[in-house]
Tab-separated table of C-alpha atoms (C1' of nucleotides) in Angstrom:
chain	number	residue	atom	x	y	z
A	186	UNK	CA	64.211	3.254	206.778
A	187	UNK	CA	61.385	0.842	206.275
A	188	UNK	CA	62.288	-2.734	206.926
A	189	UNK	CA	61.512	-5.369	204.346
A	190	UNK	CA	62.216	-9.039	204.856
A	191	UNK	CA	65.597	-10.087	203.610
A	192	UNK	CA	63.946	-12.666	201.401
A	193	UNK	CA	62.036	-9.935	199.630
A	194	UNK	CA	65.233	-7.945	199.287
A	195	UNK	CA	67.192	-10.817	197.794
A	196	UNK	CA	64.493	-11.362	195.249
A	197	UNK	CA	64.411	-7.674	194.450
A	198	UNK	CA	67.976	-7.837	193.185
A	199	UNK	CA	66.941	-10.587	190.838
A	200	UNK	CA	63.953	-8.597	189.625
A	201	UNK	CA	66.191	-5.664	188.850
A	202	UNK	CA	68.433	-7.885	186.795
A	203	UNK	CA	65.499	-9.112	184.766
A	204	UNK	CA	64.193	-5.600	184.247
A	205	UNK	CA	67.580	-4.604	182.882
A	206	UNK	CA	67.338	-7.437	180.385
A	207	UNK	CA	63.853	-6.323	179.401
A	208	UNK	CA	64.995	-2.744	178.969
A	209	UNK	CA	67.782	-3.801	176.654
A	210	UNK	CA	65.147	-5.577	174.552
A	211	UNK	CA	63.128	-2.375	174.617
A	212	UNK	CA	60.169	-3.981	176.331
A	213	UNK	CA	58.012	-1.353	178.009
A	214	UNK	CA	55.573	-3.320	180.096
A	215	UNK	CA	55.759	-6.578	181.943
A	216	UNK	CA	53.136	-8.465	183.953
A	217	UNK	CA	53.682	-10.217	187.250
A	218	UNK	CA	53.080	-13.470	185.451
A	219	UNK	CA	55.773	-12.845	182.863
A	220	UNK	CA	58.267	-11.766	185.476
A	221	UNK	CA	57.455	-14.828	187.527
A	222	UNK	CA	58.243	-17.027	184.599
A	223	UNK	CA	61.530	-15.275	183.977
A	224	UNK	CA	62.785	-15.641	187.509
A	225	UNK	CA	61.193	-18.976	188.345
A	226	UNK	CA	58.667	-17.759	190.890
A	227	UNK	CA	54.920	-17.199	191.081
A	228	UNK	CA	52.887	-14.202	190.019
A	229	UNK	CA	51.418	-13.789	193.493
A	230	UNK	CA	54.887	-13.673	194.990
A	231	UNK	CA	55.982	-11.002	192.572
A	232	UNK	CA	52.927	-8.853	193.204
A	233	UNK	CA	53.249	-9.256	196.944
A	234	UNK	CA	56.859	-8.161	196.894
A	235	UNK	CA	56.292	-5.211	194.610
A	236	UNK	CA	53.152	-4.004	196.302
A	237	UNK	CA	55.040	-3.766	199.581
A	238	UNK	CA	57.050	-0.979	197.955
A	239	UNK	CA	53.997	0.987	196.859
A	240	UNK	CA	51.440	1.049	194.103
A	241	UNK	CA	53.401	0.894	190.942
A	242	UNK	CA	51.572	-1.475	188.609
A	243	UNK	CA	48.844	-0.538	186.172
A	244	UNK	CA	45.840	-2.855	186.072
A	245	UNK	CA	45.432	-4.417	182.658
A	246	UNK	CA	48.872	-3.227	181.509
A	247	UNK	CA	51.213	-4.596	184.124
A	248	UNK	CA	54.326	-2.769	185.286
A	249	UNK	CA	56.183	-0.119	183.357
A	250	UNK	CA	59.642	-1.644	183.162
A	251	UNK	CA	61.764	1.424	183.722
A	252	UNK	CA	59.474	2.860	186.362
A	253	UNK	CA	59.482	-0.391	188.278
A	254	UNK	CA	63.230	-0.600	188.030
A	255	UNK	CA	63.583	2.878	189.515
A	256	UNK	CA	61.284	2.025	192.374
A	257	UNK	CA	63.153	-1.166	193.185
A	258	UNK	CA	66.516	0.525	192.981
A	259	UNK	CA	65.383	3.310	195.232
A	260	UNK	CA	64.268	0.805	197.820
A	261	UNK	CA	67.575	-0.876	197.852
A	262	UNK	CA	70.306	1.537	197.326
A	263	UNK	CA	70.773	5.001	198.619
A	264	UNK	CA	74.464	4.484	198.558
A	265	UNK	CA	77.485	2.539	197.430
A	266	UNK	CA	78.824	-0.334	199.477
A	267	UNK	CA	82.494	-0.048	200.266
A	268	UNK	CA	83.942	-3.467	200.683
A	269	UNK	CA	87.326	-4.557	201.990
A	270	UNK	CA	88.747	-7.970	201.284
A	271	UNK	CA	90.928	-9.983	203.642
A	272	UNK	CA	92.974	-12.688	202.006
A	273	UNK	CA	94.256	-12.635	198.440
A	274	UNK	CA	94.733	-16.370	198.034
A	275	UNK	CA	92.921	-18.202	195.300
A	276	UNK	CA	89.424	-17.470	196.578
A	277	UNK	CA	90.321	-13.875	197.378
A	278	UNK	CA	91.818	-13.362	193.951
A	279	UNK	CA	88.744	-14.826	192.324
A	280	UNK	CA	86.659	-12.337	194.275
A	281	UNK	CA	88.895	-9.496	193.154
A	282	UNK	CA	88.351	-10.548	189.570
A	283	UNK	CA	84.686	-11.379	189.937
A	284	UNK	CA	82.626	-9.274	187.563
A	285	UNK	CA	79.796	-8.901	190.073
A	286	UNK	CA	81.944	-6.596	192.191
A	287	UNK	CA	82.606	-4.220	189.413
A	288	UNK	CA	79.261	-2.545	189.182
A	289	UNK	CA	78.076	0.857	190.235
A	290	UNK	CA	76.759	-0.232	193.607
A	291	UNK	CA	79.583	-2.198	195.089
A	292	UNK	CA	83.096	-0.944	195.354
A	293	UNK	CA	85.879	-3.186	196.481
A	294	UNK	CA	88.235	-0.575	197.868
A	295	UNK	CA	91.183	-2.576	199.171
A	296	UNK	CA	92.561	-5.998	199.928
A	297	UNK	CA	94.774	-7.087	202.819
A	298	UNK	CA	97.082	-10.051	202.721
A	299	UNK	CA	99.803	-11.466	204.939
A	300	UNK	CA	101.910	-13.015	202.194
A	301	UNK	CA	104.558	-10.344	201.546
A	302	UNK	CA	105.019	-11.459	197.954
A	303	UNK	CA	101.527	-10.333	197.073
A	304	UNK	CA	101.610	-7.051	198.942
A	305	UNK	CA	101.910	-4.003	196.721
A	306	UNK	CA	100.357	-5.694	193.708
A	307	UNK	CA	97.133	-4.611	192.152
A	308	UNK	CA	94.349	-6.824	190.814
A	309	UNK	CA	91.588	-5.257	188.778
A	310	UNK	CA	92.507	-1.838	190.084
A	311	UNK	CA	92.379	-2.896	193.730
A	312	UNK	CA	95.544	-2.536	195.773
A	313	UNK	CA	96.778	-5.277	198.051
A	314	UNK	CA	98.095	-4.018	201.384
A	315	UNK	CA	99.976	-5.772	204.154
A	316	UNK	CA	97.677	-6.964	206.873
A	317	UNK	CA	99.843	-5.129	209.423
A	318	UNK	CA	98.994	-1.832	207.789
A	319	UNK	CA	95.288	-2.104	208.496
A	320	UNK	CA	95.492	0.624	211.129
A	321	UNK	CA	97.214	2.982	208.734
A	322	UNK	CA	95.169	2.333	205.623
A	323	UNK	CA	91.714	1.821	207.047
A	324	UNK	CA	90.685	5.337	208.002
A	325	UNK	CA	90.866	6.415	204.369
A	326	UNK	CA	88.685	3.662	203.039
A	327	UNK	CA	85.201	4.417	204.394
A	328	UNK	CA	84.612	0.717	204.355
A	329	UNK	CA	81.374	-0.803	205.549
A	330	UNK	CA	81.693	-4.493	204.908
A	331	UNK	CA	84.635	-6.844	205.353
A	332	UNK	CA	85.035	-10.057	203.435
A	333	UNK	CA	86.953	-12.936	204.958
A	334	UNK	CA	88.641	-15.173	202.419
A	335	UNK	CA	91.444	-16.568	204.555
A	336	UNK	CA	91.961	-20.030	205.992
A	337	UNK	CA	89.818	-21.417	208.763
A	338	UNK	CA	92.673	-20.991	211.204
A	339	UNK	CA	93.116	-17.296	210.638
A	340	UNK	CA	89.489	-16.322	210.210
A	341	UNK	CA	88.713	-15.447	213.814
A	342	UNK	CA	91.821	-13.318	214.006
A	343	UNK	CA	90.754	-11.439	210.887
A	344	UNK	CA	87.228	-11.054	212.217
A	345	UNK	CA	88.679	-9.403	215.312
A	346	UNK	CA	90.645	-7.015	213.148
A	347	UNK	CA	87.508	-6.145	211.200
A	348	UNK	CA	85.504	-5.547	214.344
A	349	UNK	CA	88.263	-3.459	215.917
A	350	UNK	CA	88.363	-1.364	212.795
A	351	UNK	CA	84.724	-0.495	213.402
A	352	UNK	CA	83.026	-2.339	210.555
A	353	UNK	CA	79.800	-4.027	211.407
A	354	UNK	CA	79.211	-6.304	208.474
A	355	UNK	CA	81.190	-9.395	207.605
A	356	UNK	CA	80.897	-11.895	204.816
A	357	UNK	CA	82.703	-15.014	205.868
A	358	UNK	CA	83.816	-17.564	203.312
A	359	UNK	CA	85.744	-19.701	205.759
A	360	UNK	CA	84.057	-22.746	207.268
A	361	UNK	CA	83.857	-21.483	210.832
A	362	UNK	CA	81.396	-19.853	213.141
A	363	UNK	CA	82.883	-16.520	214.073
A	364	UNK	CA	82.348	-14.954	217.434
A	365	UNK	CA	81.690	-11.259	217.156
A	366	UNK	CA	79.871	-8.617	219.204
A	367	UNK	CA	76.129	-8.577	218.801
A	368	UNK	CA	75.971	-5.459	216.668
A	369	UNK	CA	78.075	-7.060	213.957
A	370	UNK	CA	76.171	-8.841	211.220
A	371	UNK	CA	77.798	-11.938	209.793
A	372	UNK	CA	76.822	-13.712	206.622
A	373	UNK	CA	78.389	-17.118	206.255
A	374	UNK	CA	78.918	-18.545	202.823
A	375	UNK	CA	80.236	-22.035	203.225
A	376	UNK	CA	80.676	-23.433	199.774
A	377	UNK	CA	81.063	-27.004	200.906
A	378	UNK	CA	77.785	-26.829	202.796
A	379	UNK	CA	76.099	-25.454	199.713
A	380	UNK	CA	77.402	-28.399	197.768
A	381	UNK	CA	76.539	-30.996	200.300
A	382	UNK	CA	73.043	-29.736	200.842
A	383	UNK	CA	72.378	-29.600	197.121
A	384	UNK	CA	73.494	-33.171	196.926
A	385	UNK	CA	71.186	-34.159	199.731
A	386	UNK	CA	68.220	-32.402	198.133
A	387	UNK	CA	69.060	-34.099	194.892
A	388	UNK	CA	68.937	-37.566	196.347
A	389	UNK	CA	65.702	-36.849	198.195
A	390	UNK	CA	64.308	-35.475	194.948
A	391	UNK	CA	65.312	-38.516	192.906
A	392	UNK	CA	64.000	-40.853	195.565
A	393	UNK	CA	60.639	-39.203	195.245
A	394	UNK	CA	60.605	-39.530	191.466
A	395	UNK	CA	61.128	-43.247	191.529
A	396	UNK	CA	57.957	-43.871	193.446
B	285	UNK	CA	64.826	-42.110	202.168
B	286	UNK	CA	63.232	-39.941	204.776
B	287	UNK	CA	62.978	-36.320	203.819
B	288	UNK	CA	64.189	-33.643	206.162
B	289	UNK	CA	63.835	-29.954	205.467
B	290	UNK	CA	66.809	-28.472	203.724
B	291	UNK	CA	67.179	-25.962	206.539
B	292	UNK	CA	67.628	-28.793	209.000
B	293	UNK	CA	70.133	-30.414	206.678
B	294	UNK	CA	72.210	-27.272	206.248
B	295	UNK	CA	72.414	-26.890	209.990
B	296	UNK	CA	73.356	-30.512	210.382
B	297	UNK	CA	76.555	-29.913	208.459
B	298	UNK	CA	77.416	-27.166	210.887
B	299	UNK	CA	76.662	-29.386	213.873
B	300	UNK	CA	78.999	-32.026	212.507
B	301	UNK	CA	81.754	-29.471	212.196
B	302	UNK	CA	81.309	-28.443	215.800
B	303	UNK	CA	81.251	-32.032	216.978
B	304	UNK	CA	84.547	-32.595	215.210
B	305	UNK	CA	86.010	-29.683	217.122
B	306	UNK	CA	84.674	-31.091	220.374
B	307	UNK	CA	86.112	-34.500	219.619
B	308	UNK	CA	89.529	-33.036	219.011
B	309	UNK	CA	89.313	-31.442	222.447
B	310	UNK	CA	88.318	-34.833	223.820
B	311	UNK	CA	84.948	-33.634	225.064
B	312	UNK	CA	82.582	-36.565	225.524
B	313	UNK	CA	79.220	-34.966	226.150
B	314	UNK	CA	77.566	-31.819	224.964
B	315	UNK	CA	74.157	-30.325	225.780
B	316	UNK	CA	71.799	-28.706	223.322
B	317	UNK	CA	72.444	-25.434	225.070
B	318	UNK	CA	76.203	-25.636	224.644
B	319	UNK	CA	75.894	-26.597	221.004
B	320	UNK	CA	73.475	-23.751	220.452
B	321	UNK	CA	75.988	-21.310	221.821
B	322	UNK	CA	78.733	-22.686	219.625
B	323	UNK	CA	76.775	-22.392	216.415
B	324	UNK	CA	74.773	-19.297	217.252
B	325	UNK	CA	71.362	-20.912	217.492
B	326	UNK	CA	68.893	-21.861	220.234
B	327	UNK	CA	68.750	-24.998	222.348
B	328	UNK	CA	65.201	-25.755	221.226
B	329	UNK	CA	66.245	-25.586	217.589
B	330	UNK	CA	69.106	-27.984	218.174
B	331	UNK	CA	66.922	-30.468	220.034
B	332	UNK	CA	64.207	-30.250	217.408
B	333	UNK	CA	66.661	-30.950	214.613
B	334	UNK	CA	68.372	-33.812	216.387
B	335	UNK	CA	65.211	-35.425	217.650
B	336	UNK	CA	63.921	-35.628	214.103
B	337	UNK	CA	66.738	-38.102	213.470
B	338	UNK	CA	65.845	-40.321	216.418
B	339	UNK	CA	66.350	-40.512	220.147
B	340	UNK	CA	70.003	-39.973	220.679
B	341	UNK	CA	70.360	-37.673	223.675
B	342	UNK	CA	70.598	-38.759	227.281
B	343	UNK	CA	68.526	-36.756	229.762
B	344	UNK	CA	70.722	-35.102	232.341
B	345	UNK	CA	73.914	-35.851	230.379
B	346	UNK	CA	73.243	-34.371	226.971
B	347	UNK	CA	74.526	-35.915	223.763
B	348	UNK	CA	77.458	-38.248	223.440
B	349	UNK	CA	79.636	-36.371	220.996
B	350	UNK	CA	80.889	-39.226	218.878
B	351	UNK	CA	77.572	-41.044	218.885
B	352	UNK	CA	75.754	-37.912	217.794
B	353	UNK	CA	78.298	-37.297	215.082
B	354	UNK	CA	77.758	-40.806	213.702
B	355	UNK	CA	74.017	-40.344	213.672
B	356	UNK	CA	74.235	-37.038	211.862
B	357	UNK	CA	76.705	-38.351	209.332
B	358	UNK	CA	74.558	-41.353	208.633
B	359	UNK	CA	71.602	-39.115	207.959
B	360	UNK	CA	73.491	-37.095	205.467
B	361	UNK	CA	75.812	-39.227	203.546
B	362	UNK	CA	75.465	-42.694	202.233
B	363	UNK	CA	77.776	-41.850	199.419
B	364	UNK	CA	80.320	-39.578	197.853
B	365	UNK	CA	79.268	-36.683	195.642
B	366	UNK	CA	80.991	-36.643	192.282
B	367	UNK	CA	81.233	-33.109	191.072
B	368	UNK	CA	82.241	-31.740	187.684
B	369	UNK	CA	83.334	-28.187	187.203
B	370	UNK	CA	82.692	-26.064	184.130
B	371	UNK	CA	84.966	-23.088	183.754
B	372	UNK	CA	88.539	-22.854	184.994
B	373	UNK	CA	88.778	-19.082	185.094
B	374	UNK	CA	89.556	-17.327	188.327
B	375	UNK	CA	86.453	-18.477	190.174
B	376	UNK	CA	86.761	-21.992	188.788
B	377	UNK	CA	90.400	-22.182	189.773
B	378	UNK	CA	89.581	-20.982	193.250
B	379	UNK	CA	87.016	-23.751	193.497
B	380	UNK	CA	89.576	-26.281	192.323
B	381	UNK	CA	91.896	-25.133	195.069
B	382	UNK	CA	89.233	-24.692	197.717
B	383	UNK	CA	89.957	-26.896	200.696
B	384	UNK	CA	86.299	-27.651	201.274
B	385	UNK	CA	86.230	-29.821	198.173
B	386	UNK	CA	89.034	-31.969	199.322
B	387	UNK	CA	87.277	-33.947	201.953
B	388	UNK	CA	86.054	-37.506	202.022
B	389	UNK	CA	82.503	-36.726	200.962
B	390	UNK	CA	82.942	-34.548	197.927
B	391	UNK	CA	85.047	-35.449	194.978
B	392	UNK	CA	85.717	-32.991	192.227
B	393	UNK	CA	86.381	-35.414	189.394
B	394	UNK	CA	87.029	-33.194	186.401
B	395	UNK	CA	86.969	-29.693	185.015
B	396	UNK	CA	86.011	-28.515	181.553
B	397	UNK	CA	87.231	-25.316	179.983
B	398	UNK	CA	87.093	-23.733	176.538
B	399	UNK	CA	90.395	-21.852	176.737
B	400	UNK	CA	92.806	-24.206	174.972
B	401	UNK	CA	95.776	-22.909	176.942
B	402	UNK	CA	94.365	-24.356	180.136
B	403	UNK	CA	93.274	-27.673	178.705
B	404	UNK	CA	95.480	-30.572	179.728
B	405	UNK	CA	96.684	-28.919	182.911
B	406	UNK	CA	95.966	-30.252	186.346
B	407	UNK	CA	95.059	-28.281	189.454
B	408	UNK	CA	95.058	-30.035	192.785
B	409	UNK	CA	94.945	-33.391	191.081
B	410	UNK	CA	91.945	-32.513	188.925
B	411	UNK	CA	92.388	-32.646	185.161
B	412	UNK	CA	91.141	-29.886	182.910
B	413	UNK	CA	89.502	-31.162	179.724
B	414	UNK	CA	88.373	-29.337	176.597
B	415	UNK	CA	84.706	-28.522	176.729
B	416	UNK	CA	84.273	-30.225	173.346
B	417	UNK	CA	85.327	-33.520	174.853
B	418	UNK	CA	82.440	-33.661	177.283
B	419	UNK	CA	80.798	-36.453	175.320
B	420	UNK	CA	83.955	-38.529	175.365
B	421	UNK	CA	85.024	-37.961	178.963
B	422	UNK	CA	81.715	-37.850	180.745
B	423	UNK	CA	80.666	-41.485	180.755
B	424	UNK	CA	83.696	-42.390	182.865
B	425	UNK	CA	83.101	-39.821	185.539
B	426	UNK	CA	79.956	-40.991	187.332
B	427	UNK	CA	79.228	-37.355	188.004
B	428	UNK	CA	76.114	-36.253	189.825
B	429	UNK	CA	76.459	-32.506	190.176
B	430	UNK	CA	77.722	-29.903	187.738
B	431	UNK	CA	79.145	-26.579	188.820
B	432	UNK	CA	78.883	-23.599	186.523
B	433	UNK	CA	81.682	-21.090	186.927
B	434	UNK	CA	81.665	-19.508	183.510
B	435	UNK	CA	80.533	-16.079	182.365
B	436	UNK	CA	76.915	-15.043	182.337
B	437	UNK	CA	76.857	-15.272	178.557
B	438	UNK	CA	77.944	-18.883	178.403
B	439	UNK	CA	76.090	-20.207	181.412
B	440	UNK	CA	72.897	-21.309	179.684
B	441	UNK	CA	74.915	-23.118	177.054
B	442	UNK	CA	76.839	-24.958	179.757
B	443	UNK	CA	73.629	-25.751	181.615
B	444	UNK	CA	72.309	-27.381	178.454
B	445	UNK	CA	75.456	-29.466	178.188
B	446	UNK	CA	75.079	-30.558	181.795
B	447	UNK	CA	71.444	-31.499	181.316
B	448	UNK	CA	72.169	-33.366	178.089
B	449	UNK	CA	74.849	-35.305	179.884
B	450	UNK	CA	72.174	-36.557	182.255
B	451	UNK	CA	73.132	-34.760	185.467
B	452	UNK	CA	70.285	-33.452	187.523
B	453	UNK	CA	71.964	-31.121	189.932
B	454	UNK	CA	73.569	-27.810	189.113
B	455	UNK	CA	75.292	-25.225	191.232
B	456	UNK	CA	75.309	-21.997	189.318
B	457	UNK	CA	77.736	-19.235	190.224
B	458	UNK	CA	76.837	-17.022	187.306
B	459	UNK	CA	74.316	-14.245	187.782
B	460	UNK	CA	71.575	-15.670	185.622
B	461	UNK	CA	68.407	-17.647	185.973
B	462	UNK	CA	68.951	-20.850	184.068
B	463	UNK	CA	66.169	-22.593	182.276
B	464	UNK	CA	66.321	-26.337	182.781
B	465	UNK	CA	63.852	-29.226	182.760
B	466	UNK	CA	61.814	-29.625	185.897
B	467	UNK	CA	63.668	-32.653	187.195
B	468	UNK	CA	66.944	-30.735	187.382
B	469	UNK	CA	67.688	-29.033	190.677
B	470	UNK	CA	69.507	-25.719	190.479
B	471	UNK	CA	71.155	-23.924	193.328
B	472	UNK	CA	72.098	-20.353	192.527
B	473	UNK	CA	74.924	-18.731	194.367
B	474	UNK	CA	75.088	-15.149	193.272
B	475	UNK	CA	77.860	-13.534	195.194
B	476	UNK	CA	76.888	-9.995	194.356
B	477	UNK	CA	73.381	-10.576	195.661
B	478	UNK	CA	74.835	-11.959	198.853
B	479	UNK	CA	76.846	-8.807	199.236
B	480	UNK	CA	74.094	-6.442	198.419
B	481	UNK	CA	71.599	-8.074	200.687
B	482	UNK	CA	74.061	-8.095	203.573
B	483	UNK	CA	74.555	-4.432	203.011
B	484	UNK	CA	70.838	-3.824	203.064
B	485	UNK	CA	70.406	-5.788	206.271
B	486	UNK	CA	73.257	-3.855	207.771
B	487	UNK	CA	71.682	-0.510	207.100
B	488	UNK	CA	68.307	-1.639	208.403
B	489	UNK	CA	70.080	-2.986	211.467
B	490	UNK	CA	71.954	0.245	212.128
B	491	UNK	CA	68.845	2.308	211.564
B	492	UNK	CA	67.132	0.311	214.275
B	493	UNK	CA	69.983	0.817	216.726
B	494	UNK	CA	69.869	4.564	216.472
B	495	UNK	CA	66.321	4.752	217.742
C	114	DA	C1'	68.336	-31.896	239.460
C	115	DA	C1'	69.265	-31.539	234.781
C	116	DC	C1'	68.557	-32.273	230.351
C	117	DT	C1'	66.069	-34.356	226.448
C	118	DG	C1'	61.944	-34.931	223.389
C	119	DT	C1'	57.821	-33.025	221.842
C	120	DG	C1'	52.889	-31.194	221.502
C	121	DA	C1'	51.160	-26.726	221.144
C	122	DA	C1'	51.538	-21.953	220.229
C	123	DG	C1'	53.357	-18.332	217.713
C	124	DC	C1'	55.370	-16.304	213.847
C	125	DC	C1'	56.599	-15.531	209.169
C	126	DA	C1'	56.320	-16.336	204.265
C	127	DT	C1'	53.777	-18.010	200.459
C	128	DT	C1'	49.672	-18.938	197.950
C	129	DC	C1'	44.812	-18.265	197.025
C	130	DA	C1'	41.179	-15.875	195.271
C	131	DC	C1'	38.757	-11.967	194.253
C	132	DA	C1'	37.436	-6.926	194.560
C	133	DG	C1'	38.753	-2.959	192.269
C	134	DC	C1'	40.787	-0.303	188.758
C	135	DT	C1'	41.625	1.285	183.794
D	34	DA	C1'	38.585	-7.956	179.789
D	35	DG	C1'	42.781	-8.142	182.141
D	36	DC	C1'	45.866	-7.328	185.521
D	37	DT	C1'	47.076	-5.357	189.988
D	38	DG	C1'	46.768	-5.123	195.090
D	39	DT	C1'	45.507	-7.370	199.124
D	40	DG	C1'	42.836	-9.711	202.987
D	41	DA	C1'	42.337	-14.399	204.200
D	42	DA	C1'	43.869	-19.106	204.190
D	43	DT	C1'	47.579	-22.122	204.275
D	44	DG	C1'	51.804	-24.120	205.249
D	45	DG	C1'	56.251	-24.439	207.404
D	46	DC	C1'	59.667	-23.281	210.669
D	47	DT	C1'	60.868	-21.712	215.272
D	48	DT	C1'	60.084	-21.043	220.008
D	49	DC	C1'	57.757	-22.172	224.247
D	50	DA	C1'	57.056	-24.811	228.016
D	51	DC	C1'	56.741	-28.908	230.310
D	52	DA	C1'	56.240	-34.040	230.866
D	53	DG	C1'	59.326	-37.707	230.891
D	54	DT	C1'	63.747	-39.787	231.942
D	55	DT	C1'	67.970	-41.040	234.366
DNA sequence: AACTGTGAAGCCATTCACAGCT
DNA sequence: AGCTGTGAATGGCTTCACAGTT
C-alpha cells in the first residue's frame, strides 16, 4: 500500500463529499480552482493532492467528476471499517445515532457498556452488550477500531481491554493520554481542547484586525 | 497579544492537564523529559513550546510544576469563553452533558433548537430556547463562539444566523463546508472523517509492520 | 552533573510558476 | 486558450546538539 500523508487523506474525504454533491447536480467536469473554492482551499493544493494519486485530470477540461471520485475512493477504501464503541452514555449514544456512522464504509458493529440498565438495548440497530462479555462477543465482530466514550477515570481500563482484544486502532474521546503498546494507533479527540484552541485563535485573530 | 502557533496552543492545554495531575500527586518539579513521556512527545518539543512563553525552567531542577502551570494558564486564558449551542438533538445533548464544558474557562450559556418539544427544557443548567427567539435572547448572552450540532441540511442556515448575530467563531460538527465571511473563524470537526482517516493510517501502519 | 534555552539543521507541507498537453 | 502536473521556492514545525546555568 502506498503511503500518503494523513493530511492529504483527510482532505480526500472532503473532496469525495464535494464530488458527490456535484454528481447529484449532474455536473460532469470540475476544475481544481472550482473545487478549491468549494472546500476552502487553493487550486495548487488540490492539484498536488490529486496528482499524487495518478494522472486523472484533463488539461483544458479539468477533472471528470465521477472518474475522479472513483480514483479517490479506490485510494482510500478497499474495505469496510468495523468499529466497536465503549460507553453508551450521552456521548456514546450520540455517536450511535450519528448519521456519519451509517454509511457504506463504516460499520458500528457493537457497543459495550457497564450500566446494566442499558445492556440488551439496541440503538440504531446496534446492540449494547455488557462490558464483561467482551471476551465472549468480540471474536464474532471482526472489529478493527475501538472508540472510547467513557469517563476519564475508566478510559485507561477500557483501552487495556481494547488492546487485549487485539485491536490496534483507538479513537479516544476522553480527556486523557492513554498508554498503549507502540503498535496501537491512538487518535485523541478532546472536545474541550478543540473549543479552547478555537477561542484562542479567535482572540489572536481579532487582535490582529484591530491594528 | 502575542501570537503562538495553534499547534503550540493545543499542546499547552495538554501540558496543563498533566501538570494538574502532577500537582495532585504533590510533585514539585518536572523535567521536559518526564513531561514528554507523559504526553507522548519529545523533550525538545516541550522545551521549545515552553521557552516561547518565557524563561521558566531551572537548569538542573526542571520546571516548578505550579509555577509552570500558572505561566501556561496565563498565556491561554485571560477570560471565559461564552459558547452558544445550536441543535439539541443527540449530539447537541451530549455536548450539553459533556463534562469538558463544565469547567471554569468555558461556559455554555444557551442552546437553541427548532423542535418545540425540547424548547423550555434545561439540561445541565443550560436553557433551551426556540431558534426563532435568537434575536430576542442573544443580546443578553455575551456569546463569542457558536457550536453547530444540527443536520447537514440546516447547518448553513444556522451559520448565517450565527454570523448575523455578530459571533465570529464557529465550531461545526456537521459534515459540510460552511460559507461565511472572511472574518469568521470556522473549526470543522467531522467525526466520520476522523474515523476514516484513523482507519487509513492504521492500514498503512500495519502494512509497514509486515515488511 | 543535569537540565534548560536556543541557533542551526532537517524535514514536511504548501505555494509558486510554468512547461506541456488537448 | 485553458487547465493540469510538477520541479523549485518558500515557509513552518520539529529535532538536533550544545552552550549556558545552577
